[in-house]
Amino acid sequence: MRAPCRPLPADGRFLQSVGPTPLVPVKLDAEGPTIWCKLEFLNPSGSTKDRIARYMLEKAWRLGELCPGGKVVEASSGSTSIALALASAQMGCSFTAVMPEGVTDERLLTIRAYGGDVLLVPRAEGIRGAIARAEAFAKEHGAYAPRQFENPDNAEAHRVWTGQEILAQVPGGLVHGVVSGVGTGGTVVGLYQAFAEAGCPVTAFVARPVAGLGCDIECCSFSSRVPGVVDGLSRLYREADMPGTVELDISDDVAMGTARALIRRGFPVGPSSGLNYAAAVEAAKRLGPSAQVVTVFPDRMERYFSTELIQPKPAPAKGVA
């Protein structure tokens, strides 16, 4: 039998009162298309990952997999860890983030400010090493592990929550194209499911940041300059489940430049928002002028203050290799 557990905590817990984030039309180029952008940086911890953190922890709580004073552990390079640290603090649980060395100080400081702990694995082991360490921690300490890269509740949060918000906000309730980079895959999978199930003739466009325009696309790994978008880790993203999916390769220089252009327009976003917007413009061109294309601005610029997004590297002097 399932172990009984308390109802969700209510005292001072504001997550259950958070309203929908805005969906706004954005047009950076006077000659370009209008893109409908979901301002996910307005979520409590500053990213769309608040949605999956809340959804997965609340479900685990109701199922008795997580109780007051329990432990939560997750492997994440940043935004999911920050969201889980906030949600765990709201639910009276402890949280441990497992991350590769080299993540920005802003992320570490934020997680620790919420009362979370951070375990760092060698940079060379990357996120795969962090996942393995998180699994070991969960077994050693009896901690709940959301496992964002494989947990179907990740995509489900966007299908039943984010997607329904967008359908209620977009003109006519109609979406022709949905655009997102793939890290865990939860956003694009969940949104595609929501729109397709609602009867929209939707095409999924997957944005891939690549290291410059001169490389052979087939041989390029995803660019490390756009955090949160990684190759080959998601067990949620399967093209066969989204017929007609189109992959769009966007130069990381274009992604970074677009993010800076959005910031100058007053959108406090990170690099992945630049990637998503640039890809959405290309998707809109392919679908035609009457198409309504939706994307998300996943997170806030504050967690990138020490990176090249805000502090661009100076150009090398002439004659210097």
PDB file of C-alpha atoms in Angstrom:
ATOM      1  CA  MET A   1       0.000   0.000   0.000  1.00  0.00           C
ATOM      2  CA  ARG A   2       1.041   3.558  -0.657  1.00  0.00           C
ATOM      3  CA  ALA A   3       2.399   5.275   2.446  1.00  0.00           C
ATOM      4  CA  PRO A   4       0.153   8.119   3.623  1.00  0.00           C
ATOM      5  CA  CYS A   5       1.559  11.621   3.332  1.00  0.00           C
ATOM      6  CA  ARG A   6       0.490  15.096   4.378  1.00  0.00           C
ATOM      7  CA  PRO A   7      -1.334  17.489   2.058  1.00  0.00           C
ATOM      8  CA  LEU A   8       0.832  20.007   0.234  1.00  0.00           C
ATOM      9  CA  PRO A   9       2.176  22.631   2.642  1.00  0.00           C
ATOM     10  CA  ALA A  10       0.268  25.912   2.517  1.00  0.00           C
ATOM     11  CA  ASP A  11       1.745  28.313   5.076  1.00  0.00           C
ATOM     12  CA  GLY A  12       3.676  30.973   3.159  1.00  0.00           C
ATOM     13  CA  ARG A  13       3.857  28.818   0.030  1.00  0.00           C
ATOM     14  CA  PHE A  14       3.257  31.167  -2.891  1.00  0.00           C
ATOM     15  CA  LEU A  15       3.913  28.752  -5.764  1.00  0.00           C
ATOM     16  CA  GLN A  16       0.278  27.668  -5.905  1.00  0.00           C
ATOM     17  CA  SER A  17      -0.735  31.325  -6.426  1.00  0.00           C
ATOM     18  CA  VAL A  18       1.567  32.072  -9.353  1.00  0.00           C
ATOM     19  CA  GLY A  19      -0.409  33.162 -12.413  1.00  0.00           C
ATOM     20  CA  PRO A  20       0.271  32.620 -16.122  1.00  0.00           C
ATOM     21  CA  THR A  21       3.326  34.237 -17.679  1.00  0.00           C
ATOM     22  CA  PRO A  22       2.592  36.684 -20.530  1.00  0.00           C
ATOM     23  CA  LEU A  23       2.624  35.710 -24.205  1.00  0.00           C
ATOM     24  CA  VAL A  24       3.710  38.748 -26.223  1.00  0.00           C
ATOM     25  CA  PRO A  25       4.304  39.511 -29.919  1.00  0.00           C
ATOM     26  CA  VAL A  26       7.968  40.326 -30.620  1.00  0.00           C
ATOM     27  CA  LYS A  27       9.345  41.744 -33.864  1.00  0.00           C
ATOM     28  CA  LEU A  28      13.037  42.656 -33.782  1.00  0.00           C
ATOM     29  CA  ASP A  29      13.313  43.357 -37.513  1.00  0.00           C
ATOM     30  CA  ALA A  30      10.813  45.704 -39.143  1.00  0.00           C
ATOM     31  CA  GLU A  31      10.905  43.500 -42.242  1.00  0.00           C
ATOM     32  CA  GLY A  32      10.762  40.233 -40.320  1.00  0.00           C
ATOM     33  CA  PRO A  33       7.902  38.158 -38.913  1.00  0.00           C
ATOM     34  CA  THR A  34       6.169  38.607 -35.581  1.00  0.00           C
ATOM     35  CA  ILE A  35       6.911  35.827 -33.087  1.00  0.00           C
ATOM     36  CA  TRP A  36       4.696  34.985 -30.112  1.00  0.00           C
ATOM     37  CA  CYS A  37       7.043  34.693 -27.136  1.00  0.00           C
ATOM     38  CA  LYS A  38       6.197  33.181 -23.747  1.00  0.00           C
ATOM     39  CA  LEU A  39       8.006  35.214 -21.066  1.00  0.00           C
ATOM     40  CA  GLU A  40       9.107  32.336 -18.870  1.00  0.00           C
ATOM     41  CA  PHE A  41      11.814  34.436 -17.230  1.00  0.00           C
ATOM     42  CA  LEU A  42       8.978  35.920 -15.147  1.00  0.00           C
ATOM     43  CA  ASN A  43       8.502  32.673 -13.224  1.00  0.00           C
ATOM     44  CA  PRO A  44       9.503  32.850  -9.515  1.00  0.00           C
ATOM     45  CA  SER A  45      13.069  31.547  -9.836  1.00  0.00           C
ATOM     46  CA  GLY A  46      13.512  33.170 -13.236  1.00  0.00           C
ATOM     47  CA  SER A  47      13.035  30.291 -15.642  1.00  0.00           C
ATOM     48  CA  THR A  48      10.599  27.887 -17.261  1.00  0.00           C
ATOM     49  CA  LYS A  49      12.087  25.139 -15.076  1.00  0.00           C
ATOM     50  CA  ASP A  50       9.883  26.358 -12.221  1.00  0.00           C
ATOM     51  CA  ARG A  51       7.050  24.567 -13.963  1.00  0.00           C
ATOM     52  CA  ILE A  52       8.659  21.134 -14.001  1.00  0.00           C
ATOM     53  CA  ALA A  53      10.141  21.567 -10.521  1.00  0.00           C
ATOM     54  CA  ARG A  54       6.747  22.346  -9.023  1.00  0.00           C
ATOM     55  CA  TYR A  55       4.890  19.719 -11.068  1.00  0.00           C
ATOM     56  CA  MET A  56       7.282  16.867 -10.302  1.00  0.00           C
ATOM     57  CA  LEU A  57       7.772  17.656  -6.610  1.00  0.00           C
ATOM     58  CA  GLU A  58       4.053  18.117  -5.968  1.00  0.00           C
ATOM     59  CA  LYS A  59       3.273  14.825  -7.700  1.00  0.00           C
ATOM     60  CA  ALA A  60       5.978  13.026  -5.721  1.00  0.00           C
ATOM     61  CA  TRP A  61       4.541  14.542  -2.523  1.00  0.00           C
ATOM     62  CA  ARG A  62       1.009  13.344  -3.285  1.00  0.00           C
ATOM     63  CA  LEU A  63       2.305   9.872  -4.148  1.00  0.00           C
ATOM     64  CA  GLY A  64       4.192   9.646  -0.871  1.00  0.00           C
ATOM     65  CA  GLU A  65       7.592   9.604  -2.589  1.00  0.00           C
ATOM     66  CA  LEU A  66       8.498  12.905  -0.923  1.00  0.00           C
ATOM     67  CA  CYS A  67       7.483  14.018   2.563  1.00  0.00           C
ATOM     68  CA  PRO A  68       8.265  16.891   4.961  1.00  0.00           C
ATOM     69  CA  GLY A  69      11.971  17.046   5.671  1.00  0.00           C
ATOM     70  CA  GLY A  70      12.747  14.816   2.707  1.00  0.00           C
ATOM     71  CA  LYS A  71      15.741  15.083   0.393  1.00  0.00           C
ATOM     72  CA  VAL A  72      15.716  15.977  -3.303  1.00  0.00           C
ATOM     73  CA  VAL A  73      18.678  15.553  -5.657  1.00  0.00           C
ATOM     74  CA  GLU A  74      19.045  16.420  -9.336  1.00  0.00           C
ATOM     75  CA  ALA A  75      21.772  16.688 -11.966  1.00  0.00           C
ATOM     76  CA  SER A  76      21.495  20.026 -13.734  1.00  0.00           C
ATOM     77  CA  SER A  77      23.830  22.646 -15.168  1.00  0.00           C
ATOM     78  CA  GLY A  78      21.782  25.442 -13.684  1.00  0.00           C
ATOM     79  CA  SER A  79      18.164  26.450 -14.212  1.00  0.00           C
ATOM     80  CA  THR A  80      16.510  23.215 -13.061  1.00  0.00           C
ATOM     81  CA  SER A  81      18.698  23.170  -9.967  1.00  0.00           C
ATOM     82  CA  ILE A  82      17.747  26.758  -9.133  1.00  0.00           C
ATOM     83  CA  ALA A  83      14.040  25.979  -9.637  1.00  0.00           C
ATOM     84  CA  LEU A  84      14.240  22.836  -7.501  1.00  0.00           C
ATOM     85  CA  ALA A  85      16.118  24.713  -4.786  1.00  0.00           C
ATOM     86  CA  LEU A  86      13.289  27.265  -4.610  1.00  0.00           C
ATOM     87  CA  ALA A  87      10.507  24.659  -4.747  1.00  0.00           C
ATOM     88  CA  SER A  88      12.235  22.481  -2.130  1.00  0.00           C
ATOM     89  CA  ALA A  89      12.571  25.485   0.169  1.00  0.00           C
ATOM     90  CA  GLN A  90       8.839  26.147  -0.221  1.00  0.00           C
ATOM     91  CA  MET A  91       8.027  22.537   0.642  1.00  0.00           C
ATOM     92  CA  GLY A  92      10.353  22.205   3.629  1.00  0.00           C
ATOM     93  CA  CYS A  93      12.707  19.776   1.897  1.00  0.00           C
ATOM     94  CA  SER A  94      16.481  19.808   1.478  1.00  0.00           C
ATOM     95  CA  PHE A  95      17.940  19.970  -2.018  1.00  0.00           C
ATOM     96  CA  THR A  96      21.265  18.923  -3.485  1.00  0.00           C
ATOM     97  CA  ALA A  97      22.332  19.946  -6.974  1.00  0.00           C
ATOM     98  CA  VAL A  98      24.947  17.904  -8.804  1.00  0.00           C
ATOM     99  CA  MET A  99      26.703  20.005 -11.423  1.00  0.00           C
ATOM    100  CA  PRO A 100      29.859  19.931 -13.550  1.00  0.00           C
ATOM    101  CA  GLU A 101      32.697  22.186 -12.470  1.00  0.00           C
ATOM    102  CA  GLY A 102      32.801  25.483 -14.303  1.00  0.00           C
ATOM    103  CA  VAL A 103      29.189  26.598 -13.864  1.00  0.00           C
ATOM    104  CA  THR A 104      28.837  30.300 -13.164  1.00  0.00           C
ATOM    105  CA  ASP A 105      29.106  31.661  -9.639  1.00  0.00           C
ATOM    106  CA  GLU A 106      25.685  33.267 -10.050  1.00  0.00           C
ATOM    107  CA  ARG A 107      24.095  29.821 -10.240  1.00  0.00           C
ATOM    108  CA  LEU A 108      25.990  28.411  -7.279  1.00  0.00           C
ATOM    109  CA  LEU A 109      25.212  31.444  -5.124  1.00  0.00           C
ATOM    110  CA  THR A 110      21.512  31.322  -6.002  1.00  0.00           C
ATOM    111  CA  ILE A 111      21.138  27.624  -5.175  1.00  0.00           C
ATOM    112  CA  ARG A 112      22.951  28.062  -1.868  1.00  0.00           C
ATOM    113  CA  ALA A 113      20.905  31.165  -1.018  1.00  0.00           C
ATOM    114  CA  TYR A 114      17.759  28.993  -1.175  1.00  0.00           C
ATOM    115  CA  GLY A 115      19.409  26.589   1.284  1.00  0.00           C
ATOM    116  CA  GLY A 116      20.508  24.060  -1.325  1.00  0.00           C
ATOM    117  CA  ASP A 117      23.799  22.167  -1.414  1.00  0.00           C
ATOM    118  CA  VAL A 118      25.989  21.735  -4.480  1.00  0.00           C
ATOM    119  CA  LEU A 119      28.119  18.740  -5.418  1.00  0.00           C
ATOM    120  CA  LEU A 120      30.536  19.369  -8.277  1.00  0.00           C
ATOM    121  CA  VAL A 121      31.866  16.657 -10.588  1.00  0.00           C
ATOM    122  CA  PRO A 122      34.963  17.147 -12.752  1.00  0.00           C
ATOM    123  CA  ARG A 123      34.341  19.319 -15.796  1.00  0.00           C
ATOM    124  CA  ALA A 124      35.512  16.501 -18.084  1.00  0.00           C
ATOM    125  CA  GLU A 125      32.673  14.256 -16.847  1.00  0.00           C
ATOM    126  CA  GLY A 126      30.088  16.843 -17.866  1.00  0.00           C
ATOM    127  CA  ILE A 127      26.380  16.434 -17.255  1.00  0.00           C
ATOM    128  CA  ARG A 128      26.595  12.651 -17.763  1.00  0.00           C
ATOM    129  CA  GLY A 129      28.956  12.438 -14.812  1.00  0.00           C
ATOM    130  CA  ALA A 130      26.577  14.628 -12.802  1.00  0.00           C
ATOM    131  CA  ILE A 131      23.673  12.301 -13.611  1.00  0.00           C
ATOM    132  CA  ALA A 132      25.640   9.265 -12.424  1.00  0.00           C
ATOM    133  CA  ARG A 133      26.639  11.032  -9.198  1.00  0.00           C
ATOM    134  CA  ALA A 134      23.042  12.135  -8.556  1.00  0.00           C
ATOM    135  CA  GLU A 135      21.849   8.535  -8.935  1.00  0.00           C
ATOM    136  CA  ALA A 136      24.437   7.376  -6.433  1.00  0.00           C
ATOM    137  CA  PHE A 137      23.455  10.157  -4.002  1.00  0.00           C
ATOM    138  CA  ALA A 138      19.770   9.219  -4.266  1.00  0.00           C
ATOM    139  CA  LYS A 139      20.556   5.609  -3.335  1.00  0.00           C
ATOM    140  CA  GLU A 140      22.947   6.544  -0.521  1.00  0.00           C
ATOM    141  CA  HIS A 141      20.624   9.082   1.117  1.00  0.00           C
ATOM    142  CA  GLY A 142      17.150   7.859   0.147  1.00  0.00           C
ATOM    143  CA  ALA A 143      16.586  11.076  -1.779  1.00  0.00           C
ATOM    144  CA  TYR A 144      13.888  11.718  -4.361  1.00  0.00           C
ATOM    145  CA  ALA A 145      15.429  12.182  -7.827  1.00  0.00           C
ATOM    146  CA  PRO A 146      13.173  13.886 -10.417  1.00  0.00           C
ATOM    147  CA  ARG A 147      15.421  12.643 -13.295  1.00  0.00           C
ATOM    148  CA  GLN A 148      14.434  15.458 -15.620  1.00  0.00           C
ATOM    149  CA  PHE A 149      16.017  13.948 -18.733  1.00  0.00           C
ATOM    150  CA  GLU A 150      13.780  10.872 -18.630  1.00  0.00           C
ATOM    151  CA  ASN A 151      10.790  11.689 -16.424  1.00  0.00           C
ATOM    152  CA  PRO A 152       7.628  11.982 -18.599  1.00  0.00           C
ATOM    153  CA  ASP A 153       6.211  14.393 -16.011  1.00  0.00           C
ATOM    154  CA  ASN A 154       8.693  16.935 -17.384  1.00  0.00           C
ATOM    155  CA  ALA A 155       6.857  17.069 -20.716  1.00  0.00           C
ATOM    156  CA  GLU A 156       3.513  16.561 -18.998  1.00  0.00           C
ATOM    157  CA  ALA A 157       3.973  19.787 -17.020  1.00  0.00           C
ATOM    158  CA  HIS A 158       4.178  21.711 -20.284  1.00  0.00           C
ATOM    159  CA  ARG A 159       1.350  19.768 -21.931  1.00  0.00           C
ATOM    160  CA  VAL A 160      -1.190  20.395 -19.170  1.00  0.00           C
ATOM    161  CA  TRP A 161       0.085  23.744 -17.942  1.00  0.00           C
ATOM    162  CA  THR A 162       2.274  25.899 -20.246  1.00  0.00           C
ATOM    163  CA  GLY A 163       0.550  24.703 -23.413  1.00  0.00           C
ATOM    164  CA  GLN A 164      -2.930  25.435 -22.079  1.00  0.00           C
ATOM    165  CA  GLU A 165      -1.858  28.938 -21.065  1.00  0.00           C
ATOM    166  CA  ILE A 166      -0.580  29.607 -24.574  1.00  0.00           C
ATOM    167  CA  LEU A 167      -3.740  28.286 -26.232  1.00  0.00           C
ATOM    168  CA  ALA A 168      -5.771  30.696 -24.089  1.00  0.00           C
ATOM    169  CA  GLN A 169      -3.451  33.618 -24.915  1.00  0.00           C
ATOM    170  CA  VAL A 170      -2.582  33.283 -28.610  1.00  0.00           C
ATOM    171  CA  PRO A 171      -4.997  34.999 -31.021  1.00  0.00           C
ATOM    172  CA  GLY A 172      -7.709  32.586 -32.130  1.00  0.00           C
ATOM    173  CA  GLY A 173      -6.238  29.807 -30.003  1.00  0.00           C
ATOM    174  CA  LEU A 174      -4.260  28.605 -33.023  1.00  0.00           C
ATOM    175  CA  VAL A 175      -0.570  27.657 -33.232  1.00  0.00           C
ATOM    176  CA  HIS A 176       1.126  26.663 -36.493  1.00  0.00           C
ATOM    177  CA  GLY A 177       4.705  26.322 -35.283  1.00  0.00           C
ATOM    178  CA  VAL A 178       6.377  25.748 -31.920  1.00  0.00           C
ATOM    179  CA  VAL A 179      10.099  26.371 -31.542  1.00  0.00           C
ATOM    180  CA  SER A 180      12.525  25.367 -28.793  1.00  0.00           C
ATOM    181  CA  GLY A 181      16.008  24.103 -28.212  1.00  0.00           C
ATOM    182  CA  VAL A 182      16.327  20.641 -26.697  1.00  0.00           C
ATOM    183  CA  GLY A 183      18.018  19.994 -23.382  1.00  0.00           C
ATOM    184  CA  THR A 184      15.719  17.604 -21.563  1.00  0.00           C
ATOM    185  CA  GLY A 185      13.229  17.914 -24.437  1.00  0.00           C
ATOM    186  CA  GLY A 186      10.331  18.505 -22.083  1.00  0.00           C
ATOM    187  CA  THR A 187       9.354  21.934 -23.382  1.00  0.00           C
ATOM    188  CA  VAL A 188       9.064  21.189 -27.091  1.00  0.00           C
ATOM    189  CA  VAL A 189       7.525  17.739 -26.528  1.00  0.00           C
ATOM    190  CA  GLY A 190       4.933  18.961 -24.041  1.00  0.00           C
ATOM    191  CA  LEU A 191       3.967  22.039 -26.050  1.00  0.00           C
ATOM    192  CA  TYR A 192       3.705  20.080 -29.288  1.00  0.00           C
ATOM    193  CA  GLN A 193       1.427  17.553 -27.577  1.00  0.00           C
ATOM    194  CA  ALA A 194      -0.774  20.314 -26.139  1.00  0.00           C
ATOM    195  CA  PHE A 195      -1.201  22.057 -29.483  1.00  0.00           C
ATOM    196  CA  ALA A 196      -1.654  18.882 -31.531  1.00  0.00           C
ATOM    197  CA  GLU A 197      -4.222  17.476 -29.106  1.00  0.00           C
ATOM    198  CA  ALA A 198      -6.121  20.775 -29.326  1.00  0.00           C
ATOM    199  CA  GLY A 199      -6.422  20.358 -33.095  1.00  0.00           C
ATOM    200  CA  CYS A 200      -3.739  22.828 -34.176  1.00  0.00           C
ATOM    201  CA  PRO A 201      -1.909  22.025 -37.446  1.00  0.00           C
ATOM    202  CA  VAL A 202       1.373  22.440 -35.597  1.00  0.00           C
ATOM    203  CA  THR A 203       4.921  21.738 -36.722  1.00  0.00           C
ATOM    204  CA  ALA A 204       7.704  21.361 -34.158  1.00  0.00           C
ATOM    205  CA  PHE A 205      10.968  23.168 -34.910  1.00  0.00           C
ATOM    206  CA  VAL A 206      13.990  22.119 -32.862  1.00  0.00           C
ATOM    207  CA  ALA A 207      16.689  24.789 -32.535  1.00  0.00           C
ATOM    208  CA  ARG A 208      20.303  23.606 -32.456  1.00  0.00           C
ATOM    209  CA  PRO A 209      23.150  26.031 -31.694  1.00  0.00           C
ATOM    210  CA  VAL A 210      26.258  25.172 -33.699  1.00  0.00           C
ATOM    211  CA  ALA A 211      29.786  26.495 -33.351  1.00  0.00           C
ATOM    212  CA  GLY A 212      30.018  28.885 -36.276  1.00  0.00           C
ATOM    213  CA  LEU A 213      28.819  28.709 -39.822  1.00  0.00           C
ATOM    214  CA  GLY A 214      31.967  27.182 -41.285  1.00  0.00           C
ATOM    215  CA  CYS A 215      31.718  23.745 -39.694  1.00  0.00           C
ATOM    216  CA  ASP A 216      30.214  20.612 -41.152  1.00  0.00           C
ATOM    217  CA  ILE A 217      26.801  20.542 -39.483  1.00  0.00           C
ATOM    218  CA  GLU A 218      26.764  16.745 -39.340  1.00  0.00           C
ATOM    219  CA  CYS A 219      29.992  16.761 -37.337  1.00  0.00           C
ATOM    220  CA  CYS A 220      29.236  19.655 -34.985  1.00  0.00           C
ATOM    221  CA  SER A 221      28.276  19.050 -31.391  1.00  0.00           C
ATOM    222  CA  PHE A 222      25.915  21.562 -29.860  1.00  0.00           C
ATOM    223  CA  SER A 223      27.644  24.782 -28.846  1.00  0.00           C
ATOM    224  CA  SER A 224      28.680  25.163 -25.198  1.00  0.00           C
ATOM    225  CA  ARG A 225      28.040  28.913 -25.540  1.00  0.00           C
ATOM    226  CA  VAL A 226      24.272  28.360 -25.263  1.00  0.00           C
ATOM    227  CA  PRO A 227      23.708  26.644 -21.887  1.00  0.00           C
ATOM    228  CA  GLY A 228      20.877  24.175 -21.403  1.00  0.00           C
ATOM    229  CA  VAL A 229      20.815  22.888 -24.988  1.00  0.00           C
ATOM    230  CA  VAL A 230      22.622  19.562 -25.226  1.00  0.00           C
ATOM    231  CA  ASP A 231      22.868  16.671 -27.649  1.00  0.00           C
ATOM    232  CA  GLY A 232      21.865  13.083 -26.981  1.00  0.00           C
ATOM    233  CA  LEU A 233      20.768  13.220 -23.330  1.00  0.00           C
ATOM    234  CA  SER A 234      17.004  13.526 -23.625  1.00  0.00           C
ATOM    235  CA  ARG A 235      14.921  10.363 -23.414  1.00  0.00           C
ATOM    236  CA  LEU A 236      11.766  12.415 -23.908  1.00  0.00           C
ATOM    237  CA  TYR A 237      12.474  13.879 -27.344  1.00  0.00           C
ATOM    238  CA  ARG A 238      11.711  11.446 -30.162  1.00  0.00           C
ATOM    239  CA  GLU A 239      11.074  12.792 -33.646  1.00  0.00           C
ATOM    240  CA  ALA A 240       8.784   9.847 -34.399  1.00  0.00           C
ATOM    241  CA  ASP A 241       6.349  11.188 -31.796  1.00  0.00           C
ATOM    242  CA  MET A 242       6.226  14.577 -33.542  1.00  0.00           C
ATOM    243  CA  PRO A 243       5.664  13.937 -37.267  1.00  0.00           C
ATOM    244  CA  GLY A 244       7.199  16.542 -39.553  1.00  0.00           C
ATOM    245  CA  THR A 245       9.670  17.848 -36.975  1.00  0.00           C
ATOM    246  CA  VAL A 246      12.223  20.237 -38.483  1.00  0.00           C
ATOM    247  CA  GLU A 247      15.693  20.768 -37.011  1.00  0.00           C
ATOM    248  CA  LEU A 248      17.078  24.278 -37.462  1.00  0.00           C
ATOM    249  CA  ASP A 249      20.811  24.897 -37.043  1.00  0.00           C
ATOM    250  CA  ILE A 250      21.565  28.371 -35.727  1.00  0.00           C
ATOM    251  CA  SER A 251      25.086  29.764 -35.427  1.00  0.00           C
ATOM    252  CA  ASP A 252      25.958  30.371 -31.794  1.00  0.00           C
ATOM    253  CA  ASP A 253      27.123  33.850 -32.820  1.00  0.00           C
ATOM    254  CA  VAL A 254      23.622  34.547 -34.135  1.00  0.00           C
ATOM    255  CA  ALA A 255      22.055  33.149 -30.948  1.00  0.00           C
ATOM    256  CA  MET A 256      24.230  35.331 -28.714  1.00  0.00           C
ATOM    257  CA  GLY A 257      23.722  38.410 -30.876  1.00  0.00           C
ATOM    258  CA  THR A 258      19.960  37.890 -30.893  1.00  0.00           C
ATOM    259  CA  ALA A 259      19.915  37.513 -27.106  1.00  0.00           C
ATOM    260  CA  ARG A 260      21.766  40.819 -26.759  1.00  0.00           C
ATOM    261  CA  ALA A 261      19.312  42.465 -29.158  1.00  0.00           C
ATOM    262  CA  LEU A 262      16.406  41.204 -27.041  1.00  0.00           C
ATOM    263  CA  ILE A 263      18.052  42.552 -23.889  1.00  0.00           C
ATOM    264  CA  ARG A 264      18.423  45.965 -25.542  1.00  0.00           C
ATOM    265  CA  ARG A 265      14.684  45.819 -26.205  1.00  0.00           C
ATOM    266  CA  GLY A 266      14.088  45.338 -22.491  1.00  0.00           C
ATOM    267  CA  PHE A 267      13.744  41.546 -22.352  1.00  0.00           C
ATOM    268  CA  PRO A 268      16.116  40.343 -19.573  1.00  0.00           C
ATOM    269  CA  VAL A 269      16.903  36.992 -21.178  1.00  0.00           C
ATOM    270  CA  GLY A 270      19.705  34.453 -21.476  1.00  0.00           C
ATOM    271  CA  PRO A 271      21.388  32.915 -24.547  1.00  0.00           C
ATOM    272  CA  SER A 272      18.739  30.222 -25.109  1.00  0.00           C
ATOM    273  CA  SER A 273      16.128  32.920 -25.701  1.00  0.00           C
ATOM    274  CA  GLY A 274      18.291  34.291 -28.497  1.00  0.00           C
ATOM    275  CA  LEU A 275      18.576  30.808 -29.958  1.00  0.00           C
ATOM    276  CA  ASN A 276      14.817  30.220 -29.763  1.00  0.00           C
ATOM    277  CA  TYR A 277      13.895  33.577 -31.266  1.00  0.00           C
ATOM    278  CA  ALA A 278      16.371  33.309 -34.145  1.00  0.00           C
ATOM    279  CA  ALA A 279      15.069  29.813 -34.949  1.00  0.00           C
ATOM    280  CA  ALA A 280      11.459  30.993 -34.657  1.00  0.00           C
ATOM    281  CA  VAL A 281      12.100  33.699 -37.256  1.00  0.00           C
ATOM    282  CA  GLU A 282      13.382  31.028 -39.649  1.00  0.00           C
ATOM    283  CA  ALA A 283      10.391  28.801 -38.841  1.00  0.00           C
ATOM    284  CA  ALA A 284       7.975  31.649 -39.571  1.00  0.00           C
ATOM    285  CA  LYS A 285       9.630  32.269 -42.931  1.00  0.00           C
ATOM    286  CA  ARG A 286       9.163  28.613 -43.827  1.00  0.00           C
ATOM    287  CA  LEU A 287       5.540  28.465 -42.701  1.00  0.00           C
ATOM    288  CA  GLY A 288       4.470  31.686 -44.402  1.00  0.00           C
ATOM    289  CA  PRO A 289       3.143  35.112 -43.365  1.00  0.00           C
ATOM    290  CA  SER A 290      -0.186  33.907 -41.946  1.00  0.00           C
ATOM    291  CA  ALA A 291       1.390  31.368 -39.573  1.00  0.00           C
ATOM    292  CA  GLN A 292       1.415  31.936 -35.814  1.00  0.00           C
ATOM    293  CA  VAL A 293       4.741  30.774 -34.401  1.00  0.00           C
ATOM    294  CA  VAL A 294       5.279  30.369 -30.660  1.00  0.00           C
ATOM    295  CA  THR A 295       8.512  30.083 -28.705  1.00  0.00           C
ATOM    296  CA  VAL A 296       9.654  30.549 -25.112  1.00  0.00           C
ATOM    297  CA  PHE A 297      12.157  32.860 -23.461  1.00  0.00           C
ATOM    298  CA  PRO A 298      13.424  30.254 -20.963  1.00  0.00           C
ATOM    299  CA  ASP A 299      15.424  32.201 -18.388  1.00  0.00           C
ATOM    300  CA  ARG A 300      16.776  35.500 -17.063  1.00  0.00           C
ATOM    301  CA  MET A 301      20.025  37.310 -17.861  1.00  0.00           C
ATOM    302  CA  GLU A 302      21.118  37.673 -14.211  1.00  0.00           C
ATOM    303  CA  ARG A 303      22.554  34.162 -14.152  1.00  0.00           C
ATOM    304  CA  TYR A 304      24.835  35.149 -17.060  1.00  0.00           C
ATOM    305  CA  PHE A 305      26.380  38.358 -15.713  1.00  0.00           C
ATOM    306  CA  SER A 306      29.865  36.803 -15.617  1.00  0.00           C
ATOM    307  CA  THR A 307      29.593  35.269 -19.104  1.00  0.00           C
ATOM    308  CA  GLU A 308      30.203  36.596 -22.586  1.00  0.00           C
ATOM    309  CA  LEU A 309      26.502  37.387 -22.967  1.00  0.00           C
ATOM    310  CA  ILE A 310      26.984  40.435 -20.744  1.00  0.00           C
ATOM    311  CA  GLN A 311      30.767  40.753 -20.911  1.00  0.00           C
ATOM    312  CA  PRO A 312      31.708  39.999 -24.533  1.00  0.00           C
ATOM    313  CA  LYS A 313      35.265  38.882 -25.070  1.00  0.00           C
ATOM    314  CA  PRO A 314      37.400  41.598 -26.690  1.00  0.00           C
ATOM    315  CA  ALA A 315      38.328  41.020 -30.318  1.00  0.00           C
ATOM    316  CA  PRO A 316      41.933  39.860 -30.788  1.00  0.00           C
ATOM    317  CA  ALA A 317      44.393  42.503 -31.899  1.00  0.00           C
ATOM    318  CA  LYS A 318      45.354  42.506 -35.553  1.00  0.00           C
ATOM    319  CA  GLY A 319      48.167  40.127 -36.274  1.00  0.00           C
ATOM    320  CA  VAL A 320      47.481  38.062 -33.149  1.00  0.00           C
ATOM    321  CA  ALA A 321      46.491  34.444 -33.838  1.00  0.00           C
TER     322      ALA A 321
END
